[in-house]
XYZ file of C-alpha atoms in Angstrom:
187
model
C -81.488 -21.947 46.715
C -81.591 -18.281 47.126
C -80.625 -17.785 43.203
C -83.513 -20.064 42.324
C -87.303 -18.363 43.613
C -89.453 -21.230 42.892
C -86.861 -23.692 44.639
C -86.713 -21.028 47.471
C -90.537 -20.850 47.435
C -91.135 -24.984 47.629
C -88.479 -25.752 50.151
C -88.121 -23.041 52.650
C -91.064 -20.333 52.708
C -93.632 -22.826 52.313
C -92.764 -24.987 54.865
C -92.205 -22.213 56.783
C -96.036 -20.674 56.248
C -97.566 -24.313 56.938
C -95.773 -24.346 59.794
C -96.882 -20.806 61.362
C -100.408 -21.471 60.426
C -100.792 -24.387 62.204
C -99.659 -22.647 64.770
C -102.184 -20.429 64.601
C -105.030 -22.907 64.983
C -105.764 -23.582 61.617
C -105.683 -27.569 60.296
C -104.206 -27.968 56.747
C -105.878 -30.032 54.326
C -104.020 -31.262 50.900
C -106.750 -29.536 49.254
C -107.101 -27.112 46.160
C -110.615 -24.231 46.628
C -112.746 -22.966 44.762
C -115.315 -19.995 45.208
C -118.148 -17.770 44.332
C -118.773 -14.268 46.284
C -120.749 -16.386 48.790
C -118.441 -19.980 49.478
C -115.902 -22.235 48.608
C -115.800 -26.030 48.102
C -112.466 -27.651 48.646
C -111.307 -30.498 46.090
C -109.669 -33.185 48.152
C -107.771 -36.344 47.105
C -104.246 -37.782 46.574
C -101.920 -36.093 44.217
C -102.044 -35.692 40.669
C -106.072 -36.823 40.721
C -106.928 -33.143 39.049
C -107.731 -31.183 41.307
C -105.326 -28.610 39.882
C -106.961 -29.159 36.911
C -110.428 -28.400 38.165
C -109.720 -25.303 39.550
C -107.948 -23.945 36.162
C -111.464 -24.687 34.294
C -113.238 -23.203 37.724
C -111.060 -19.980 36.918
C -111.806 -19.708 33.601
C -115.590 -19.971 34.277
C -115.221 -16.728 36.311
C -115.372 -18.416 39.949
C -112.422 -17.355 42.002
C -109.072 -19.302 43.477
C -109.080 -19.931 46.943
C -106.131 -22.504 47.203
C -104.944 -24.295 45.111
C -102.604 -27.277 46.910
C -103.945 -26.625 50.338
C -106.383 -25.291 52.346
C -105.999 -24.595 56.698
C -109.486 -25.133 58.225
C -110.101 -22.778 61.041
C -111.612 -23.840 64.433
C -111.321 -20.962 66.797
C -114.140 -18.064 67.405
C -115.838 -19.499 64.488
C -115.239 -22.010 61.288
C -113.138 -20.143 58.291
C -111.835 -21.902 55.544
C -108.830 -20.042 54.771
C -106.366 -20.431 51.435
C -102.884 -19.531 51.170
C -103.211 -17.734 47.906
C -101.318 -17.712 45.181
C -103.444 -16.066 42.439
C -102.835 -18.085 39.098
C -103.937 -16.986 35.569
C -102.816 -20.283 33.009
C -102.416 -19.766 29.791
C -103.863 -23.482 29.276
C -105.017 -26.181 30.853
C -101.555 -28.291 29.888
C -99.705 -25.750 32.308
C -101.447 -27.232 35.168
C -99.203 -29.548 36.169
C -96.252 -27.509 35.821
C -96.132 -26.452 39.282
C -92.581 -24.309 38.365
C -94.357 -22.266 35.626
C -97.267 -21.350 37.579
C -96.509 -17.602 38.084
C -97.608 -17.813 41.127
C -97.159 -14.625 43.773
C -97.921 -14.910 47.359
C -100.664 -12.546 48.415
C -100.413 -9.908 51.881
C -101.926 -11.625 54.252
C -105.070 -9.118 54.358
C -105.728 -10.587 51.436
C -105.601 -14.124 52.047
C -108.560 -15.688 50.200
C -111.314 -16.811 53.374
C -114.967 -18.148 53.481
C -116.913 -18.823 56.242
C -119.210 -21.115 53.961
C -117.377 -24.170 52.690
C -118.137 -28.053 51.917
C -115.905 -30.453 50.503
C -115.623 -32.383 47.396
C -113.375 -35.899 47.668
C -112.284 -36.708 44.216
C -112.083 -39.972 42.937
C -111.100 -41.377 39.496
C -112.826 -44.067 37.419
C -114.739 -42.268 34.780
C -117.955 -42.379 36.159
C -118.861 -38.734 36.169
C -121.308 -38.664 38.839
C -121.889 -36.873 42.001
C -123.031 -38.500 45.346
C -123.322 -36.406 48.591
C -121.324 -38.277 51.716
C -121.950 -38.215 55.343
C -118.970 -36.250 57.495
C -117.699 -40.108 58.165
C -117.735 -41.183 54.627
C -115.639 -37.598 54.323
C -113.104 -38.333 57.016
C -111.950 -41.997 56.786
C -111.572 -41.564 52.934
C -109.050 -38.862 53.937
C -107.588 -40.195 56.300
C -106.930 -43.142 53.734
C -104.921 -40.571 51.204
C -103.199 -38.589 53.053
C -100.086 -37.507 51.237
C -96.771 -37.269 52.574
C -96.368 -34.012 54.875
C -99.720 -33.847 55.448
C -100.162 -36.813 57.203
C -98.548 -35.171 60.153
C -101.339 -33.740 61.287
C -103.714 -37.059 60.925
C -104.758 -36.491 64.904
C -105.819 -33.013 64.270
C -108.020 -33.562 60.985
C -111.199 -35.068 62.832
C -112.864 -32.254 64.443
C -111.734 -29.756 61.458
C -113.071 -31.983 58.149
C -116.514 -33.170 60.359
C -116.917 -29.438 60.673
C -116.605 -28.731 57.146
C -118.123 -31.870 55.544
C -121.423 -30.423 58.413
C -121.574 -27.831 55.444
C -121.906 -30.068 52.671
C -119.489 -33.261 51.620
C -119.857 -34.767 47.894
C -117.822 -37.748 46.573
C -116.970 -36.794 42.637
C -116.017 -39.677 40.563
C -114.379 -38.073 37.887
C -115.073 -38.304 34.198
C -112.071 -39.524 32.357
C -111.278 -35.784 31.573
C -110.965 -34.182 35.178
C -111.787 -30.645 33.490
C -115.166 -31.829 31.882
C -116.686 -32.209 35.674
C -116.910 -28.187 36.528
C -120.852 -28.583 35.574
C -121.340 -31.166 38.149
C -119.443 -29.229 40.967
C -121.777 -25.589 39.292
C-alpha cells in the first residue's frame, strides 16, 4: 500500500480525514461542490449519477472546486460548508470517472475550500433537463433514500445538517441525458 499513493490515498488517509472531521463537528455528505467567490451548491445523489461530471464542466466555465466526492456540513458557531479539496484540472471530460488518474493533491488545511453560503442540488437521471426547487423535506428523505455505502453511517446525524443547508436553497435537477449539458441550468 505504501508503494502505491493513490491506493494509500483511498484506503488509509481518507478514511482517516473523514474520520477526524466528523470529529470535529462537521456532517459528511456524499456530495461533489461547486462555487463562485460568493457560494457553493453541493451536487448530491448516488454514485456514478455525474456529479463528477458536472463539476469538470463547472471548472472549465471558470467557477471553482469545492469538493468533489464529499462535502462535511458544519453546525457549530455558525453553518460552513466545508470541502476536502483536492484541486483537479482534467484534461477531458472522459477522465472523470477515472478516479486513479485524477491528479489529485490534498490541500493544507488553511486552504481547505469553505462557504458560508451554500444550497443543494439532488441529482436525478431521466433526461428531463429541468430544474424544480424542493422544500428541506423533499431534500432530506430523498437522501436519506441514496445513501451510499460509508456514508450511511452517519444517517442519524444528517437531519439537522442538510435542513440547514437545503434553508439556503434546495433544487431537484433531473438530468439531461448528457450530465455535462446541465451547467446552464445550475448558472
Amino acid at each position: 500500500i505504501l508503494e502505491d499513493p493513490h491506493r494509500l490515498r483511498a484506503d488509509v488517509l481518507d478514511p482517516l480525514t473523514l474520520l477526524l472531521i466528523t470529529r470535529l463537528g462537521r456532517t459528511p455528505l456524499h456530495a461533489a461542490a461547486i462555487a463562485d467567490d460568493y457560494a457553493a451548491l453541493a451536487l448530491a445523489g448516488p454514485g456514478g449519477i455525474g456529479k463528477s461530471t458536472i463539476r469538470v464542466r463547472a471548472l472549465q466555465a471558470g467557477y471553482s472546486s469545492l469538493a468533489d466526492d464529499a462535502v462535511y456540513i458544519q453546525m457549530a458557531q455558525h453553518f460552513r460548508l466545508w470541502g476536502m479539496g483536492r484541486p483537479h484540472r482534467p484534461r477531458s471530460l472522459l477522465e472523470t470517472r477515472a478516479r486513479a488518474d485524477l491528479g489529485r493533491s490534498a490541500f493544507a488545511p488553511d486552504q481547505w475550500p469553505v462557504r458560508e453560503r451554500a444550497g443543494i442540488c439532488l441529482l436525478v437521471r431521466d433526461g428531463r433537463g429541468t430544474l424544480e426547487p424542493i422544500s428541506a423535506d423533499e431534500c432530506l428523505a430523498q437522501l436519506v433514500r441514496e445513501l451510499d455505502p460509508g456514508f450511511d453511517r452517519f444517517r442519524t446525524r444528517l437531519e439537522a445538517p442538510v435542513r440547514a443547508l437545503a434553508a439556503r436553497g434546495a433544487w431537484r435537477l433531473h438530468l439531461p441525458d448528457h450530465p455535462a449539458d446541465s451547467l446552464p441550468l445550475l448558472a
